[in-house]
mmCIF file of N, CA and C in Angstrom:
data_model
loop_
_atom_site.group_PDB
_atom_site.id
_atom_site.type_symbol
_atom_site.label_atom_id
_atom_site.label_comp_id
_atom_site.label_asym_id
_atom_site.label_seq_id
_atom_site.Cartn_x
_atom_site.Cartn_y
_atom_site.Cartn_z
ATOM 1 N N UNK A 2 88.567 80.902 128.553
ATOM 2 C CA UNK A 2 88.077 81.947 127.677
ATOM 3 C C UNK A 2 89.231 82.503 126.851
ATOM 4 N N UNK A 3 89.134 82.911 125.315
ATOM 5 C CA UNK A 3 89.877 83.781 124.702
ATOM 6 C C UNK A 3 90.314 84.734 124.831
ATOM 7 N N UNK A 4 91.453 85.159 124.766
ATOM 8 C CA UNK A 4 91.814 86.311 124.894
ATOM 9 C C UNK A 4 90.786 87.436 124.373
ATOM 10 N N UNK A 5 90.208 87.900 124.983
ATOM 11 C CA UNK A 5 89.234 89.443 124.207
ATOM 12 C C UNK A 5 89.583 90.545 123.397
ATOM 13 N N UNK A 6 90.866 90.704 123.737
ATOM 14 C CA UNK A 6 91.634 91.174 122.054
ATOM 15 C C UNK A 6 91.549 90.808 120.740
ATOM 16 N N UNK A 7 91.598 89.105 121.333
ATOM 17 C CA UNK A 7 91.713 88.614 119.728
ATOM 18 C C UNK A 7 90.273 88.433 119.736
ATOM 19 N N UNK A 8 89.437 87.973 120.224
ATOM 20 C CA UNK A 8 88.088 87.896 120.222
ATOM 21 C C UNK A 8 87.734 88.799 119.580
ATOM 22 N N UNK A 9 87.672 90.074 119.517
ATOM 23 C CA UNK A 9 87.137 91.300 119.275
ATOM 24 C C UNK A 9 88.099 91.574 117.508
ATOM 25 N N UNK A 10 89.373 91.227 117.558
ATOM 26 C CA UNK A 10 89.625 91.201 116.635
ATOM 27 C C UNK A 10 89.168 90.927 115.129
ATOM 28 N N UNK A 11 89.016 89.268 115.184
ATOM 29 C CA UNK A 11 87.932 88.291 114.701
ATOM 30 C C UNK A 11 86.652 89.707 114.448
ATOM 31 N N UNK A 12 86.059 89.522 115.205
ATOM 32 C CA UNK A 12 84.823 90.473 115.137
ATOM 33 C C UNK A 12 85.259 91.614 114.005
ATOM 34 N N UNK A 13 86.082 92.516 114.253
ATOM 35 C CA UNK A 13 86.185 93.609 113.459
ATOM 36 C C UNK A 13 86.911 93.033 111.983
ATOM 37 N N UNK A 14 87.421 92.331 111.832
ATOM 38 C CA UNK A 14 87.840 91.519 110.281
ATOM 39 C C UNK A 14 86.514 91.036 109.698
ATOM 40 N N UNK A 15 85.938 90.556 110.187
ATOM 41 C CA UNK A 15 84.165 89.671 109.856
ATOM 42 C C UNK A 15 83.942 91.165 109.285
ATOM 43 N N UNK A 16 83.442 92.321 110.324
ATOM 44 C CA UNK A 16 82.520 93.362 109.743
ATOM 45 C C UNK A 16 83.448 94.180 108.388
ATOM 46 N N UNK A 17 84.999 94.027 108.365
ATOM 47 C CA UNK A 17 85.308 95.038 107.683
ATOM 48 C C UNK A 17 85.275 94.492 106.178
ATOM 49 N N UNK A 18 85.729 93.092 106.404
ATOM 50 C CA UNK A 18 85.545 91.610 105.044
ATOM 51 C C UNK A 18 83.873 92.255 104.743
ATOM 52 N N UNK A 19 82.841 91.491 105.873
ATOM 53 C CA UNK A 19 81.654 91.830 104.712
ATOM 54 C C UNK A 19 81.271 93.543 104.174
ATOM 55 N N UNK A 20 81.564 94.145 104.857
ATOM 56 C CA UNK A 20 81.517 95.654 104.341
ATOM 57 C C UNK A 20 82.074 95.748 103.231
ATOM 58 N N UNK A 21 83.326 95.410 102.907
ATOM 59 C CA UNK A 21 84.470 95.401 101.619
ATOM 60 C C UNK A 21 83.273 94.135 100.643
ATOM 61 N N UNK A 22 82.703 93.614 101.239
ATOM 62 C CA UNK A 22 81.980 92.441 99.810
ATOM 63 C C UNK A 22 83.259 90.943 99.731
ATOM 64 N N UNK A 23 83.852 91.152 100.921
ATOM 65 C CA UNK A 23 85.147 90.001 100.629
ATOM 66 C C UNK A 23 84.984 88.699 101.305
ATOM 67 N N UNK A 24 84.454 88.682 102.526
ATOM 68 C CA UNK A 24 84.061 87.804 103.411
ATOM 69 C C UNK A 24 83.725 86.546 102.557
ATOM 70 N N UNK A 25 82.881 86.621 101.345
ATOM 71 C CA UNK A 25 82.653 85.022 100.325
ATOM 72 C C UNK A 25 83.576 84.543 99.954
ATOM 73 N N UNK A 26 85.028 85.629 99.530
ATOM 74 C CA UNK A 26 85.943 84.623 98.838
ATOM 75 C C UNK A 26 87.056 84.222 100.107
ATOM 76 N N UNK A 27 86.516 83.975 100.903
ATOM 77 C CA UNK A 27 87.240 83.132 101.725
ATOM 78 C C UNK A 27 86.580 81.591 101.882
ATOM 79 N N UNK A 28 87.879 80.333 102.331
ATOM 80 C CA UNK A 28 87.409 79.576 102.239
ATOM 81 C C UNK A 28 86.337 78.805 103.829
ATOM 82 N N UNK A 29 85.596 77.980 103.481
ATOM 83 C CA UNK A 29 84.748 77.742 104.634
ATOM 84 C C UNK A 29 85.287 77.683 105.836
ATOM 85 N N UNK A 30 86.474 76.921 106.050
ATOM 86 C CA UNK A 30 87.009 76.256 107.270
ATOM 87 C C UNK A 30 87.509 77.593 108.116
ATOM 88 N N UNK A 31 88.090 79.043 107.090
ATOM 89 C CA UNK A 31 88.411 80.090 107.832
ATOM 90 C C UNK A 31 87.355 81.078 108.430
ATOM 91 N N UNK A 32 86.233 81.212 107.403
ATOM 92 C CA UNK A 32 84.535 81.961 107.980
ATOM 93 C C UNK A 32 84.227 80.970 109.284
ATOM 94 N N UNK A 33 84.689 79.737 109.356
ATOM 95 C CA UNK A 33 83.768 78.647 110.730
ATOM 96 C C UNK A 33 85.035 79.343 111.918
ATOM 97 N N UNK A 34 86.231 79.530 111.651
ATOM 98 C CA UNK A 34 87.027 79.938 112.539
ATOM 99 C C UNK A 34 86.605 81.290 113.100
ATOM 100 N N UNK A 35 86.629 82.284 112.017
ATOM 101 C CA UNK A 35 86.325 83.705 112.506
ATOM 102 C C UNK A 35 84.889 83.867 112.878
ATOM 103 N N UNK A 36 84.319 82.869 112.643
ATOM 104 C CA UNK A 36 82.289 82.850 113.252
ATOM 105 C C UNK A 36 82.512 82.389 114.611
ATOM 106 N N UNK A 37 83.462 81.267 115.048
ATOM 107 C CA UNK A 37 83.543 80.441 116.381
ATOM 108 C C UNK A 37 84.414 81.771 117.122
ATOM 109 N N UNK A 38 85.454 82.302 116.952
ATOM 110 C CA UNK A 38 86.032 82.602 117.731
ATOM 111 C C UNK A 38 86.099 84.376 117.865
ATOM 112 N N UNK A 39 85.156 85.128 117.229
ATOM 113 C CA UNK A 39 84.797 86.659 117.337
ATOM 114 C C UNK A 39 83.970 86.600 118.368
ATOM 115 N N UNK A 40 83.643 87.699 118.868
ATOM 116 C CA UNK A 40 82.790 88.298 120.150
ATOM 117 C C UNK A 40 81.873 88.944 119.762
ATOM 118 N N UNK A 41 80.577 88.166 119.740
ATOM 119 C CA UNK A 41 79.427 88.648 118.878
ATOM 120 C C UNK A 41 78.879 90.192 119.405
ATOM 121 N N UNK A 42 79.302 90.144 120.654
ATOM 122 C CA UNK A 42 78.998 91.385 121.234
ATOM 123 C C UNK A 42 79.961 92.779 121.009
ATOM 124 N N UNK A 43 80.918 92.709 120.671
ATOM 125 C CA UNK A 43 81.749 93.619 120.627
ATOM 126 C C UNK A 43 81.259 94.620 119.538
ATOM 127 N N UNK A 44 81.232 95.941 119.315
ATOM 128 C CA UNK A 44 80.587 96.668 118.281
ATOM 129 C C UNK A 44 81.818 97.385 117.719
ATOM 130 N N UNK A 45 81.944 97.803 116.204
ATOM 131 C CA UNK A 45 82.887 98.267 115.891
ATOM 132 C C UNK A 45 82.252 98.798 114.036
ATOM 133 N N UNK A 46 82.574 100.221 114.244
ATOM 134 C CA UNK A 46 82.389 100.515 112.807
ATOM 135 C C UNK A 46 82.965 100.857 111.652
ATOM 136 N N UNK A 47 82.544 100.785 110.533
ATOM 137 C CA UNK A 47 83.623 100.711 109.388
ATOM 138 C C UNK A 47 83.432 101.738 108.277
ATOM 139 N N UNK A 48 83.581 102.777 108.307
ATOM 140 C CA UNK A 48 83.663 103.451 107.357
ATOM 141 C C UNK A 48 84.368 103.213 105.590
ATOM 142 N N UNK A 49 84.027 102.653 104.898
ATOM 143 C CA UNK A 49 84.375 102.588 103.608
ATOM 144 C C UNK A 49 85.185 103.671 102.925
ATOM 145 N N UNK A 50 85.104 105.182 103.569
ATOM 146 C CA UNK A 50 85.477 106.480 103.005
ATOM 147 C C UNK A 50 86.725 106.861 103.624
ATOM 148 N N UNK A 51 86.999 106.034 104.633
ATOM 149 C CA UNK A 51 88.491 106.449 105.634
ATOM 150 C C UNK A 51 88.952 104.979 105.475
ATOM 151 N N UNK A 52 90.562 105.602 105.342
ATOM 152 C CA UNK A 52 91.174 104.203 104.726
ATOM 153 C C UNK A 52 91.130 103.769 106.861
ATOM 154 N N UNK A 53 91.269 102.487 106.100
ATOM 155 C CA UNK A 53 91.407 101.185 107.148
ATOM 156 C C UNK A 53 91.941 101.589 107.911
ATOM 157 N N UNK A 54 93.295 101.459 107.980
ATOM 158 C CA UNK A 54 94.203 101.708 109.355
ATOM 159 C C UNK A 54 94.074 102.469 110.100
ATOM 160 N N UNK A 55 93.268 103.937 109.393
ATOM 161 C CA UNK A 55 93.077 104.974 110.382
ATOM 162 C C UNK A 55 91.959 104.590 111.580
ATOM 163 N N UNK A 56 91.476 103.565 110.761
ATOM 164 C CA UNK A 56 90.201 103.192 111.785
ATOM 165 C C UNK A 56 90.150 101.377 112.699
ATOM 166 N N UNK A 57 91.009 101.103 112.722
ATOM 167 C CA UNK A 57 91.517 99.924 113.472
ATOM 168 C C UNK A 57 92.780 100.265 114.511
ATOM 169 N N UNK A 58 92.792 99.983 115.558
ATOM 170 C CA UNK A 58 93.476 100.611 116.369
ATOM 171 C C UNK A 58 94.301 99.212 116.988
ATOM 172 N N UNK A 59 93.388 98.325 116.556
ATOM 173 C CA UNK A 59 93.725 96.770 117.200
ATOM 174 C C UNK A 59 94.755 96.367 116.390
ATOM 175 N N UNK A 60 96.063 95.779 116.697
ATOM 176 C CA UNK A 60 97.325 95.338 115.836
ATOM 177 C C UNK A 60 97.025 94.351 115.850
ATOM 178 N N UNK A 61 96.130 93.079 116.367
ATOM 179 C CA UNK A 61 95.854 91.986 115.941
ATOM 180 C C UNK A 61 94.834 91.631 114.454
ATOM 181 N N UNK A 62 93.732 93.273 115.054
ATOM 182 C CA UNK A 62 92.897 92.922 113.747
ATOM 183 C C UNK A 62 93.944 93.213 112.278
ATOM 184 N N UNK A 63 94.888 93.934 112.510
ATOM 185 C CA UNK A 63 95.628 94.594 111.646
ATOM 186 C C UNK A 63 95.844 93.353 110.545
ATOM 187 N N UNK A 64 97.117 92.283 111.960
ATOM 188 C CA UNK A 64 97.875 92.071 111.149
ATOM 189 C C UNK A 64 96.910 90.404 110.593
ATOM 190 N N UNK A 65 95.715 90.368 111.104
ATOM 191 C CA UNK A 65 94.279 89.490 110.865
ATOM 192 C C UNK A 65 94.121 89.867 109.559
ATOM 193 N N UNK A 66 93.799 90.572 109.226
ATOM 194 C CA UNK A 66 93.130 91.549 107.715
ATOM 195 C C UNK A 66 94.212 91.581 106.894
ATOM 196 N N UNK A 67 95.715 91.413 107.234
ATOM 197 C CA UNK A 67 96.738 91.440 106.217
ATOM 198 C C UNK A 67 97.172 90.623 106.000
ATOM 199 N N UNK A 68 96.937 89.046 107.097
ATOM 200 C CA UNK A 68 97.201 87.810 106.524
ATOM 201 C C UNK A 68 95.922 87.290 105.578
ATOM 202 N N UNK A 69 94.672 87.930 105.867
ATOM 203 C CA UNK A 69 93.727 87.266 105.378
ATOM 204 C C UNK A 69 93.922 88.010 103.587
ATOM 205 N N UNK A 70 94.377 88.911 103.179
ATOM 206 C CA UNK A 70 94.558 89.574 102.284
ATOM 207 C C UNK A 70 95.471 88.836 101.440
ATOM 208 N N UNK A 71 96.359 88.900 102.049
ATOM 209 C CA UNK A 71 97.757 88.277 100.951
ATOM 210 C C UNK A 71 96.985 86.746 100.856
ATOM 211 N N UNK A 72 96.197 86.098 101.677
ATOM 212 C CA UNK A 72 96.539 84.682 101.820
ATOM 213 C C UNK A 72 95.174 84.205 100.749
ATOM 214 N N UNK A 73 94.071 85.288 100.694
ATOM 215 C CA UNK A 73 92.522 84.901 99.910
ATOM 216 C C UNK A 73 92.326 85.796 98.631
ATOM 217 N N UNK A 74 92.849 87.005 99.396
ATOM 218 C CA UNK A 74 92.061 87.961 98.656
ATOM 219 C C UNK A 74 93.009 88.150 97.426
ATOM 220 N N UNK A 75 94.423 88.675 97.746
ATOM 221 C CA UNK A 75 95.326 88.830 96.838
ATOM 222 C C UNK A 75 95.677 87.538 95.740
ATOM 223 N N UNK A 76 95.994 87.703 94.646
ATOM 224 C CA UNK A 76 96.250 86.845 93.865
ATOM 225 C C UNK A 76 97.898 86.444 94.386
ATOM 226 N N UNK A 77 98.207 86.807 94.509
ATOM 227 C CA UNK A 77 99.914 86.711 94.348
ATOM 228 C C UNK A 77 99.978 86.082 95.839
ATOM 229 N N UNK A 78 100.524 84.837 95.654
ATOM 230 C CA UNK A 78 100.368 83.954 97.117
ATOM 231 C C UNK A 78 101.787 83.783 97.777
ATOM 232 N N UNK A 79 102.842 84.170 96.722
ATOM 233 C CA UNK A 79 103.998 84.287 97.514
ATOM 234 C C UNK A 79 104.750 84.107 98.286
ATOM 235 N N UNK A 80 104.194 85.012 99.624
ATOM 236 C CA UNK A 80 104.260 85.057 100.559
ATOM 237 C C UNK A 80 103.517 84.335 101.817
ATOM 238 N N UNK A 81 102.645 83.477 101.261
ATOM 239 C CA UNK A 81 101.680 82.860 102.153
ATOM 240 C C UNK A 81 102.462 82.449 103.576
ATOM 241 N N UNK A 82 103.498 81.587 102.951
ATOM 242 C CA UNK A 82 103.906 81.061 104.322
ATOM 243 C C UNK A 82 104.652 82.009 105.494
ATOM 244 N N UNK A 83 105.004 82.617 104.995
ATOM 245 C CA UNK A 83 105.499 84.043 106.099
ATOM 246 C C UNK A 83 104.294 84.700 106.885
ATOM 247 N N UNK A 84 103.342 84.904 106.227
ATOM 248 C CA UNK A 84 102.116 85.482 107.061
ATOM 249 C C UNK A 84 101.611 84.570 107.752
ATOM 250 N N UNK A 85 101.443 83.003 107.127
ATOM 251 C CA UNK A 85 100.798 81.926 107.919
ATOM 252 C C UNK A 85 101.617 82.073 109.278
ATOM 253 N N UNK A 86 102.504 82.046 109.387
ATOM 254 C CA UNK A 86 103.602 81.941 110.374
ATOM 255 C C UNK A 86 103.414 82.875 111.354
ATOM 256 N N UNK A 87 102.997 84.287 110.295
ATOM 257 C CA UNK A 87 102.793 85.341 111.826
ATOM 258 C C UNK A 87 101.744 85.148 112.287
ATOM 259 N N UNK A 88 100.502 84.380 111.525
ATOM 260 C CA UNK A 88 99.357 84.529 112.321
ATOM 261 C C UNK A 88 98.902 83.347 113.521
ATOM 262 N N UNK A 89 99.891 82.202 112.875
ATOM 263 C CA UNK A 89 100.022 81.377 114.012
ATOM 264 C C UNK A 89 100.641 81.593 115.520
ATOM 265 N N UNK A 90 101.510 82.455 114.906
ATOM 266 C CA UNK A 90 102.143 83.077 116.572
ATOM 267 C C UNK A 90 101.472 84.129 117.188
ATOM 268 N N UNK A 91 100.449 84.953 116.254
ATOM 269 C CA UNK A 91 99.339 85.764 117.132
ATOM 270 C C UNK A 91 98.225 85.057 117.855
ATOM 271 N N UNK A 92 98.298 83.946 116.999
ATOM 272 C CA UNK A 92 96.556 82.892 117.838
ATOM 273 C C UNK A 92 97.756 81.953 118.911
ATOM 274 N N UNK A 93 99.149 81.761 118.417
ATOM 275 C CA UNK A 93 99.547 81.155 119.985
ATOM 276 C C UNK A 93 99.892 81.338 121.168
ATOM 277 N N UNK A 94 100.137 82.643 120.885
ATOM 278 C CA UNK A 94 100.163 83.310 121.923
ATOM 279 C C UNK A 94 98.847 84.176 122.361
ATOM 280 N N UNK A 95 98.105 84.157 122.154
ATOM 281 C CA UNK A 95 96.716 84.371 122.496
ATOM 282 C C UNK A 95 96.305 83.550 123.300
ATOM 283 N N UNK A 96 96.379 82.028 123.057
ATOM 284 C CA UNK A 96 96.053 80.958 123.438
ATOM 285 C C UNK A 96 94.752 80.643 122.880
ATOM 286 N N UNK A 97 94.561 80.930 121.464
ATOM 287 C CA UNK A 97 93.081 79.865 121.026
ATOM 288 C C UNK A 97 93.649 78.774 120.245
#
């Protein structure tokens, strides 16, 4: 089984992406990742009117939502490979 941190993580990036309207411009292979590996059960809500951080408490979803940002959402790709890098060492050491 997954770590339930990151499980739950996954979960709260899915709800805060489709709340924000962002979840489409990602590409397929990453929606089949964050659909396979979130915790359908986990509940978590998102206020649109309070910025983000105040309302994520999880440093995985954090730094989930800030690779997925720079890497889809943001134009300026830059930096891709530095974030790719951190997010590989959050899912490897997770163990998914």
């Amino acid at each position: 089984m997954e770590n339930k941190v990151v499980r739950d993580a996954f979960k709260e990036a899915y709800i805060v992406l489709n709340e924000l309207d962002l979840y489409k411009r990602l590409p397929a292979k990453l929606k089949s990742r964050i659909e396979e590996t979130m915790d359908p059960n986990h509940t978590f809500s998102f206020d649109k009117n309070i910025p983000l951080f105040n309302q994520v408490n999880n440093d995985v979803t954090r730094n989930l939502l800030t690779y997925i940002y720079i890497s889809y959402i943001n134009n300026d790709n830059g930096t891709d490979e530095f974030f790719e890098d951190e997010l590989n060492e959050i899912i490897r050491q997770a163990n998914i």
